PDB file of C-alpha atoms and ligand atoms in Angstrom:
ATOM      1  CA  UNK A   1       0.000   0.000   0.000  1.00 96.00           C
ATOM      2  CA  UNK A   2       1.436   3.821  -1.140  1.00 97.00           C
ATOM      3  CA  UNK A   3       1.971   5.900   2.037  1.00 98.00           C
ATOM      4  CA  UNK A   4      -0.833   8.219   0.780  1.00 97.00           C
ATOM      5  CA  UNK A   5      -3.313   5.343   0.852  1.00 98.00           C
ATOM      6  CA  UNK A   6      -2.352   4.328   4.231  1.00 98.00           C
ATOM      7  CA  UNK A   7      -2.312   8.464   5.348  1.00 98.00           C
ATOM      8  CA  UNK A   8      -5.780   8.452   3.767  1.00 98.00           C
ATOM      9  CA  UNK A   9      -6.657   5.639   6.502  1.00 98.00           C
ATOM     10  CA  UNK A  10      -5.304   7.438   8.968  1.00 98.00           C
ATOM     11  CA  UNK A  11      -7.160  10.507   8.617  1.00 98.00           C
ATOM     12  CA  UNK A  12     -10.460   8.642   8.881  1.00 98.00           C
ATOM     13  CA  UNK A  13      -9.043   7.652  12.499  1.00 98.00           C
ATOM     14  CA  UNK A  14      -7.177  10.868  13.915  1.00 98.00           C
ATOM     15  CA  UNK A  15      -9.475  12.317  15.738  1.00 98.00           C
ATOM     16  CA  UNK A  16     -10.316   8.738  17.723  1.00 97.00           C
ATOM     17  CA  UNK A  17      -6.247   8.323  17.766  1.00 97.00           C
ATOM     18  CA  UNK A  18      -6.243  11.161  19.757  1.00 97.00           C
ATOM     19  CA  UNK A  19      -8.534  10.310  22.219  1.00 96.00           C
ATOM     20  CA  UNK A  20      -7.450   7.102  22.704  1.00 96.00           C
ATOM     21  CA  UNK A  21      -4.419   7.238  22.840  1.00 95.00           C
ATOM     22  CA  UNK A  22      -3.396  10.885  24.750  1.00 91.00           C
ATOM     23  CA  UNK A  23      -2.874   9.073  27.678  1.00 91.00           C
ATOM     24  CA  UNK A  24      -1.647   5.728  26.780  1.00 96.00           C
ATOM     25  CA  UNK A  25       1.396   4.137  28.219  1.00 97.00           C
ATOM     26  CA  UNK A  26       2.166   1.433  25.188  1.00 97.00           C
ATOM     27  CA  UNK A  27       5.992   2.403  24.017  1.00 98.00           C
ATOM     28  CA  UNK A  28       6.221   4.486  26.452  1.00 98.00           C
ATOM     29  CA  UNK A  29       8.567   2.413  28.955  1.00 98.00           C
ATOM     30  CA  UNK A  30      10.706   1.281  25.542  1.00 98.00           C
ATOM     31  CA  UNK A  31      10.664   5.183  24.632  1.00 98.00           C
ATOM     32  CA  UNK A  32      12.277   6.196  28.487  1.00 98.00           C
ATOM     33  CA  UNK A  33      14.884   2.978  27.971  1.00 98.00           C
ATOM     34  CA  UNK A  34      16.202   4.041  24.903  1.00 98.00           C
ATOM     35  CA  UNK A  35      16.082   7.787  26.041  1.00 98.00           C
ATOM     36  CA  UNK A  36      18.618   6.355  28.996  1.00 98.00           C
ATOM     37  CA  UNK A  37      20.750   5.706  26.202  1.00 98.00           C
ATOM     38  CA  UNK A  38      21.104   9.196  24.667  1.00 98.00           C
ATOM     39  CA  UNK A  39      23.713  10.678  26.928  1.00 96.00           C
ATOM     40  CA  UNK A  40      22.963  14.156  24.767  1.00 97.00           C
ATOM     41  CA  UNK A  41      19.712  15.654  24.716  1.00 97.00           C
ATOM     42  CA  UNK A  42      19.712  18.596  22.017  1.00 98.00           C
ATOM     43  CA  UNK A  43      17.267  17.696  18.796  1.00 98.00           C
ATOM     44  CA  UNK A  44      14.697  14.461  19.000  1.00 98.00           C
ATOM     45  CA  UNK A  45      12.713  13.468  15.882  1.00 98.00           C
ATOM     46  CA  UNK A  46       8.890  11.103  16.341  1.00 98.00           C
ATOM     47  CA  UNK A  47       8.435   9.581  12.893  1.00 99.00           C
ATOM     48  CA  UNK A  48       4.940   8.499  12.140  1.00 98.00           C
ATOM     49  CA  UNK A  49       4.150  10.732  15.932  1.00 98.00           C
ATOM     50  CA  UNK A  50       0.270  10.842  15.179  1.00 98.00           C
ATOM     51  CA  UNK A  51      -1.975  13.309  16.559  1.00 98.00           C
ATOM     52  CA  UNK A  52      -1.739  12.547  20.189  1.00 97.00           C
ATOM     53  CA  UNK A  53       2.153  13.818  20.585  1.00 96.00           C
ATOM     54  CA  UNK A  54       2.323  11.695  23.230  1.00 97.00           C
ATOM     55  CA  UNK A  55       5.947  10.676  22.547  1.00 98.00           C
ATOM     56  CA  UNK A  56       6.931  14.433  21.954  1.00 98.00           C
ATOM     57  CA  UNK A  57       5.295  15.056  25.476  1.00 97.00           C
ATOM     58  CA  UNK A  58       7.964  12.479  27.028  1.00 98.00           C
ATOM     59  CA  UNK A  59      10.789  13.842  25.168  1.00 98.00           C
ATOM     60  CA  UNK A  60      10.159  17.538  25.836  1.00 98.00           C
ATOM     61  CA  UNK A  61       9.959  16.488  29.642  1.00 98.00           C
ATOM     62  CA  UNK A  62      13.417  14.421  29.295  1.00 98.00           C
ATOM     63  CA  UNK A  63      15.061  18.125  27.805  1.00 98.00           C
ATOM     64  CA  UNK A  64      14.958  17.109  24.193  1.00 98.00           C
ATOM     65  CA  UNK A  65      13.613  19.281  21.553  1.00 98.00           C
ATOM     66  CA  UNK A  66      11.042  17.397  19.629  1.00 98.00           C
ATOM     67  CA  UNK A  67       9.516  17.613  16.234  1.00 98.00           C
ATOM     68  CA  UNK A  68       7.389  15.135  14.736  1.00 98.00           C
ATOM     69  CA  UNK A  69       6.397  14.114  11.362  1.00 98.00           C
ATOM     70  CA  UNK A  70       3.351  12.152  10.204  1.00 98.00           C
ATOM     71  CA  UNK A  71       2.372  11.706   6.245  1.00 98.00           C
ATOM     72  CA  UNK A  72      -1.529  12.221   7.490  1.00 98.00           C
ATOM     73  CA  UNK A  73      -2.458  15.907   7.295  1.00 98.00           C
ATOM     74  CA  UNK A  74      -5.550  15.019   9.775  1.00 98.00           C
ATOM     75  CA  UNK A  75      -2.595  13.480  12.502  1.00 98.00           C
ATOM     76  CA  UNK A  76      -0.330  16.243  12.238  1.00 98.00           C
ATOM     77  CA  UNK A  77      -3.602  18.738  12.426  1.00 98.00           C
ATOM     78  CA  UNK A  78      -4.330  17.304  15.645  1.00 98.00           C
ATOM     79  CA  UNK A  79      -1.253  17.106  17.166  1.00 98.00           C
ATOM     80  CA  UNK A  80      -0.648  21.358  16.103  1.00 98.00           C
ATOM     81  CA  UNK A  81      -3.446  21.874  18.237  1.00 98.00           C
ATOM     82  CA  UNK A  82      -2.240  20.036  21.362  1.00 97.00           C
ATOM     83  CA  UNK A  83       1.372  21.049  20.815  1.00 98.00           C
ATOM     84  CA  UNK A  84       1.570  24.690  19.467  1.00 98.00           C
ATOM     85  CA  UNK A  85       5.483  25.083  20.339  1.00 97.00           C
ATOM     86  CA  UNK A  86       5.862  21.838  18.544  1.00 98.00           C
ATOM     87  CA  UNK A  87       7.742  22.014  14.699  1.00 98.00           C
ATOM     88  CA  UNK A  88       5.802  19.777  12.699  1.00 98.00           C
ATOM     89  CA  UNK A  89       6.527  18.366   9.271  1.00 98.00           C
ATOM     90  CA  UNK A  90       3.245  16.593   7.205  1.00 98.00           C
ATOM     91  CA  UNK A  91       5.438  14.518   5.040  1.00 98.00           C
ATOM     92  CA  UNK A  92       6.187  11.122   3.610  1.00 98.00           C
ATOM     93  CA  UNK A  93       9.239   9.532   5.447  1.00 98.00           C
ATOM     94  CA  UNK A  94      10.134   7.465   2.201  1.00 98.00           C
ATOM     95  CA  UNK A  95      10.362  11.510   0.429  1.00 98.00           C
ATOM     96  CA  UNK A  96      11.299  13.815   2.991  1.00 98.00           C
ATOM     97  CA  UNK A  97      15.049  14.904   3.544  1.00 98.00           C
ATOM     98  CA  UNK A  98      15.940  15.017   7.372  1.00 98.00           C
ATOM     99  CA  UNK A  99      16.700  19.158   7.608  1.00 98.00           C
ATOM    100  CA  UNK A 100      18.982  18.315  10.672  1.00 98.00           C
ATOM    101  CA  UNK A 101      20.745  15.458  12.947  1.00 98.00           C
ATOM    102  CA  UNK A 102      19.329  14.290  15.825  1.00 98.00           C
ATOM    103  CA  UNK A 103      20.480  12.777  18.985  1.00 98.00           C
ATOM    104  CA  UNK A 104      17.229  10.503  19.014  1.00 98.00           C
ATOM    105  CA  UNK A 105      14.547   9.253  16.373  1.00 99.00           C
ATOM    106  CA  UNK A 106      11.564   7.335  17.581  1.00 98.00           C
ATOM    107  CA  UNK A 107       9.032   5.362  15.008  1.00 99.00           C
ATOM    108  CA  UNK A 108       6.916   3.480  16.975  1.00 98.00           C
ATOM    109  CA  UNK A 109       4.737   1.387  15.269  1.00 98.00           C
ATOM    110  CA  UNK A 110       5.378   3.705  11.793  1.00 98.00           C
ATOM    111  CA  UNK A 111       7.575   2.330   9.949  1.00 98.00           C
ATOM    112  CA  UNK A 112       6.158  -0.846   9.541  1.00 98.00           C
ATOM    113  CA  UNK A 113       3.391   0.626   7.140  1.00 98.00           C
ATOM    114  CA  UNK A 114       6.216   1.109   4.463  1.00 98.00           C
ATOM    115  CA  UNK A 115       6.149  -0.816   1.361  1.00 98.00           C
ATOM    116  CA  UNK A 116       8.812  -3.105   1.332  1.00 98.00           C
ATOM    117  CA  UNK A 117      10.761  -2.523  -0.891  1.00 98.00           C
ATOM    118  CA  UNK A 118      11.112   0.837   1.545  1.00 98.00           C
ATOM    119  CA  UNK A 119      12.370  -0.436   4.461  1.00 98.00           C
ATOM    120  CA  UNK A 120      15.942  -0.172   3.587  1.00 98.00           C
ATOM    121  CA  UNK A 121      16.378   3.572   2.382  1.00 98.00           C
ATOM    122  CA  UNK A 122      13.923   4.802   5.608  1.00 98.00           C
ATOM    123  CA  UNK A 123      16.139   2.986   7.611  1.00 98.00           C
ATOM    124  CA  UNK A 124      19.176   4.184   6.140  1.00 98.00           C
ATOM    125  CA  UNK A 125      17.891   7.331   6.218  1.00 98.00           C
ATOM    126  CA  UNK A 126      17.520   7.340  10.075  1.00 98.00           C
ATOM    127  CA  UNK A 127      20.584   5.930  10.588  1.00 98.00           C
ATOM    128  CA  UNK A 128      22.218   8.599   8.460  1.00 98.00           C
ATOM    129  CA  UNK A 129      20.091  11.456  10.108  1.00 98.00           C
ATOM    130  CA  UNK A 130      21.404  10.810  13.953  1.00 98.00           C
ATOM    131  CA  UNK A 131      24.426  12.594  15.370  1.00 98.00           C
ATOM    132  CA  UNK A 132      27.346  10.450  16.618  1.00 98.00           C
ATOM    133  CA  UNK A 133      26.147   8.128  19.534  1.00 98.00           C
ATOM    134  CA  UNK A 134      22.446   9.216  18.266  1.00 98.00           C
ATOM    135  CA  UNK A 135      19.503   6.919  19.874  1.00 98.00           C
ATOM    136  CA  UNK A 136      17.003   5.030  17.306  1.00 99.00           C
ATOM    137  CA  UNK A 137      14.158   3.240  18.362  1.00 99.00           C
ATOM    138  CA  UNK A 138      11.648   1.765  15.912  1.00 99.00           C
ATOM    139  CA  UNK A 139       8.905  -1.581  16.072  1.00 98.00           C
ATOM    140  CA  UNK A 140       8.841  -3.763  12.966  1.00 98.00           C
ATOM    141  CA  UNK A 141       7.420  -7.315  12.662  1.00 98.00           C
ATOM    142  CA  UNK A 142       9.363  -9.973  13.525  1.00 98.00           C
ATOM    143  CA  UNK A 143      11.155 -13.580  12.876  1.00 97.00           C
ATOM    144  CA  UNK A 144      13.497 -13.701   9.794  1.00 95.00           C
ATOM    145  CA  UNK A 145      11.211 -13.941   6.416  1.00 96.00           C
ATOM    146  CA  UNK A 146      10.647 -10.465   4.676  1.00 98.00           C
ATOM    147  CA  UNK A 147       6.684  -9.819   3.595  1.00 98.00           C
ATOM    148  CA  UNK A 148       3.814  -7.909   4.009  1.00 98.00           C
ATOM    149  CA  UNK A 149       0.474  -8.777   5.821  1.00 97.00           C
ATOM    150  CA  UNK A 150      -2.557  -7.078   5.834  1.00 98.00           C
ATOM    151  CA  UNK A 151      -4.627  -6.157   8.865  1.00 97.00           C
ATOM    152  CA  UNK A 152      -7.983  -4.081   9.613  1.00 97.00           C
ATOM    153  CA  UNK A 153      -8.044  -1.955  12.296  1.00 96.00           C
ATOM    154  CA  UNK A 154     -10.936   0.704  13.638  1.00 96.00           C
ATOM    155  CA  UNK A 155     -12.690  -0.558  10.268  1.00 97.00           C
ATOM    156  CA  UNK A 156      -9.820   0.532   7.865  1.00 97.00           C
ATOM    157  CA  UNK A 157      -7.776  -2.168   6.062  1.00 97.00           C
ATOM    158  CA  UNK A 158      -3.645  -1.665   6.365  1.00 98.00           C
ATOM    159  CA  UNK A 159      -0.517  -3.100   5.098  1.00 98.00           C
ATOM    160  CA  UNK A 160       2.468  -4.310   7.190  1.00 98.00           C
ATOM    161  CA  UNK A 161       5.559  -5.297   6.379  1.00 98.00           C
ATOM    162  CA  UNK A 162       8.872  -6.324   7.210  1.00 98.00           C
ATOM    163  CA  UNK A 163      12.003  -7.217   6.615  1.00 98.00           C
ATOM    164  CA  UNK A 164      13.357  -9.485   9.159  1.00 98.00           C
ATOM    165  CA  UNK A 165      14.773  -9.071  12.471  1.00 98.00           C
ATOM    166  CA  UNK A 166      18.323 -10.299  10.826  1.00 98.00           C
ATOM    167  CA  UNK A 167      18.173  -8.137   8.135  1.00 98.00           C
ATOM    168  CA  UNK A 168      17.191  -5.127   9.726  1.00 98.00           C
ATOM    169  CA  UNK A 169      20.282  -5.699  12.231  1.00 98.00           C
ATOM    170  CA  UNK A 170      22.634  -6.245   8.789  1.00 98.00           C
ATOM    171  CA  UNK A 171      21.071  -2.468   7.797  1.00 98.00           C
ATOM    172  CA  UNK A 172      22.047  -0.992  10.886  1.00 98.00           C
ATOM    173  CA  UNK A 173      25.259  -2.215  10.759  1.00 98.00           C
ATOM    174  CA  UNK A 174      25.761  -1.422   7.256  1.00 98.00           C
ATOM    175  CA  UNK A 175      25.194   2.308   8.416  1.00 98.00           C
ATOM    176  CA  UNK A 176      27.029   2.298  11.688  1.00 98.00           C
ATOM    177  CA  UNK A 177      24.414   1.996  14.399  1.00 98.00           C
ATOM    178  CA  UNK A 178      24.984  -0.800  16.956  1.00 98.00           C
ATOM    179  CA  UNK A 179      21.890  -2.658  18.069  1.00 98.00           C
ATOM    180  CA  UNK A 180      21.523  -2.031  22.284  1.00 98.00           C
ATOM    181  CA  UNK A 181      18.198  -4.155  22.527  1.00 98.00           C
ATOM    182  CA  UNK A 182      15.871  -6.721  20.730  1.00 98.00           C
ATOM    183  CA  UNK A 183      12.925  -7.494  22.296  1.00 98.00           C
ATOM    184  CA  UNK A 184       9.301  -9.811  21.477  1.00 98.00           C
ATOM    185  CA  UNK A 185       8.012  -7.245  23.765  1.00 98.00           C
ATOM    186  CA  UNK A 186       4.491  -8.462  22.979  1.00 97.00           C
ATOM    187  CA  UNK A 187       5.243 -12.170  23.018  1.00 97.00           C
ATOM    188  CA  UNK A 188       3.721 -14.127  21.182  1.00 96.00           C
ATOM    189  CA  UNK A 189       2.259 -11.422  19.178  1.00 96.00           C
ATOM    190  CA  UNK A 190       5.251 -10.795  16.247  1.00 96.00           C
ATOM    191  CA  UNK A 191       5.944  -7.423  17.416  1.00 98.00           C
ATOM    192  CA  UNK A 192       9.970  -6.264  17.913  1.00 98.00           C
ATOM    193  CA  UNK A 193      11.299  -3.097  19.306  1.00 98.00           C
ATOM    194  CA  UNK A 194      14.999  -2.315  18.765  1.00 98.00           C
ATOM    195  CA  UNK A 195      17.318   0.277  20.302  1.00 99.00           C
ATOM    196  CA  UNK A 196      20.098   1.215  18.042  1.00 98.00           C
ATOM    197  CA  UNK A 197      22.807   3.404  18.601  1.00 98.00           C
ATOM    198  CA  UNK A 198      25.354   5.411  15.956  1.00 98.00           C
ATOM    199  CA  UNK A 199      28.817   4.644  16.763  1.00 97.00           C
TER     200      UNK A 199
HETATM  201  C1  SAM B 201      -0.084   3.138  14.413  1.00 96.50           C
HETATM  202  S1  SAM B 201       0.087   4.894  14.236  1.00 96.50           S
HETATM  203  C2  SAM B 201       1.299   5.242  15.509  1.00 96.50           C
HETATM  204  C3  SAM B 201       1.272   6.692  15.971  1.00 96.50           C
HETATM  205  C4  SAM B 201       2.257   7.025  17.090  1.00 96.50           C
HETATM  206  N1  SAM B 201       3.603   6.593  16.749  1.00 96.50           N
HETATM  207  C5  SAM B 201       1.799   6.401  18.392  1.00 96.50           C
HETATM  208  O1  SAM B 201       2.311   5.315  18.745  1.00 96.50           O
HETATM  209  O2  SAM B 201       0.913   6.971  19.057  1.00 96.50           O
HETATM  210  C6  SAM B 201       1.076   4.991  12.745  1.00 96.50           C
HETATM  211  C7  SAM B 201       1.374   6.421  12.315  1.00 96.50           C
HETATM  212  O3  SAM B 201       2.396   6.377  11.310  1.00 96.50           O
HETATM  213  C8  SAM B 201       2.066   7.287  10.283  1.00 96.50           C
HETATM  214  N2  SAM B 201       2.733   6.862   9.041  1.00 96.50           N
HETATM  215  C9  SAM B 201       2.498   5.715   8.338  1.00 96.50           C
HETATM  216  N3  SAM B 201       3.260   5.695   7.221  1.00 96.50           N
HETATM  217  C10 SAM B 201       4.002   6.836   7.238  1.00 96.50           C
HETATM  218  C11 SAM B 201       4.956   7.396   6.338  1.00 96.50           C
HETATM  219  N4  SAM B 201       5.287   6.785   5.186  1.00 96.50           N
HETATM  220  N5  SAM B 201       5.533   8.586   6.652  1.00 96.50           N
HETATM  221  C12 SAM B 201       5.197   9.223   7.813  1.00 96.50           C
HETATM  222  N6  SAM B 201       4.271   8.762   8.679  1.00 96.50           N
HETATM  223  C13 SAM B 201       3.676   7.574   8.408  1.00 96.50           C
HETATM  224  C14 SAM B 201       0.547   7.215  10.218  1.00 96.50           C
HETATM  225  O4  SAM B 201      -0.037   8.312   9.559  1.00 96.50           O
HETATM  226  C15 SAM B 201       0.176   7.125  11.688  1.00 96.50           C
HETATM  227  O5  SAM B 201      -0.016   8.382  12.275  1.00 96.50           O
END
C-alpha cells in the first residue's frame, strides 16, 4: 500500500487516535529505555508521531527538543493543536530529507506501514540522520522472512511489512548503528522493538 493510501486511513481515524491514545502508556517504557541511552539531549525526531504527541510530550519532559512528522495531514492537524510550540513536518518519510541530525529518532509502530521494498532507504535514512552516539528506536514485525500482511483496524484495512529481524540488524550495521536491545516485547504477538545506537 502507497503511504498516501495508508495516510488516507489514517485521517479517517485521527481524531479517535487522539482520544485514545493521549494518555496511553504502550511504548512508552521502551521510549524512556532508549532515552537512557542518549547521553545528549539537544534535537529528538517522532516519525509516524500521530496526533496525540504523546511521545513528543515524554521527550520535551526528558530536555529534548522534539519535532514530529506524520504523512496524514488530519494526525499532524491534531497534534498542532495540542502542541503549538511543537515544529511539525506533514510529510512522507520514504520523500522527505531530514533538515537536521538528531540525537534521538523514535518510530513506533510507523515504519512498519512502508512498502517493502522501503524499508531499507527509511532505515538508512535514520541511521544517516542521527548525530554520533544518536539513539534510534523503531517496532517492525518480527522472525526472519521479509513480507507484508494485511490487517484491519478501527474498520480501515492496512498493510504491514517487514524485513526481518536479521536483516534489519545487517542495515544498521551497514550504516554504523549498533543494536543495544531486541525485544518480542508483545510475546507471542510478532511485534519487535529495537534500540540502536550510531557509533
Ligand atoms: C499506528 S500509528 C502510531 C502513531 C504514534 N507513533 C503512536 O504510537 O501513538 C502509525 C502512524 O504512522 C504514520 N505513518 C504511516 N506511514 C508513514 C509514512 N510513510 N511517513 C510518515 N508517517 C507515516 C501514520 O499516519 C500514523 O499516524
Amino acid at each position: 500500500m502507497l503511504p498516501e493510501e495508508t495516510a488516507a486511513r489514517y485521517d479517517r481515524i485521527a481524531q479517535w487516535w487522539q482520544i485514545q491514545h493521549q494518555n496511553s502508556q504502550y511504548g512508552i517504557a521502551q521510549l524512556r529505555h532508549a532515552v537512557k541511552f542518549s547521553d545528549k539531549k539537544d534535537f529528538a525526531l517522532d516519525v509516524g508521531c500521530g496526533s496525540s504527541g504523546r511521545f513528543i510530550s515524554i521527550l520535551s519532559e526528558c530536555g529534548f527538543r522534539a519535532e514530529g512528522l506524520d504523512v496524514s495531514e488530519k494526525m499532524i492537524d491534531l497534534a498542532k493543536q495540542l502542541h503549538p510550540n511543537i515544529t511539525f513536518y506533514q510529510a512522507n518519510i520514504c520523500d522527505w530529507n531530514p533538515p537536521k541530525f538528531y540525537n534521538l529518532i523514535v518510530a513506533w509502530d510507523s515504519t512498519f506501514h512502508l512498502p517493502l521494498e522501503m524499508q531499507e532507504p527509511v532505515m538508512k535514512k535514520l541511521c544517516d540522520a542521527l548525530e554520533p552516539e544518536g539513539v534510534l528506536l523503531f517496532t517492525c514485525g518480527g522472525g526472519n522472512r521479509s513480507g507484508t500482511i494485511s490487517g484491519t483496524f478501527q474498520g480501515q484495512d492496512f498493510e504491514y511489512s517487514t524485513l526481518g529481524t536479521n536483516a534489519f540488524l545487517e542495515i544498521l550495521n551497514k550504516h554504523e548503528c549498533n543494536c543495544l536491545h531486541l525485544e518480542y516485547d508483545q510475546y507471542p504477538e510478532n511485534h519487535v522493538y529495537i534500540i540502536a545506537q550510531k557509533v
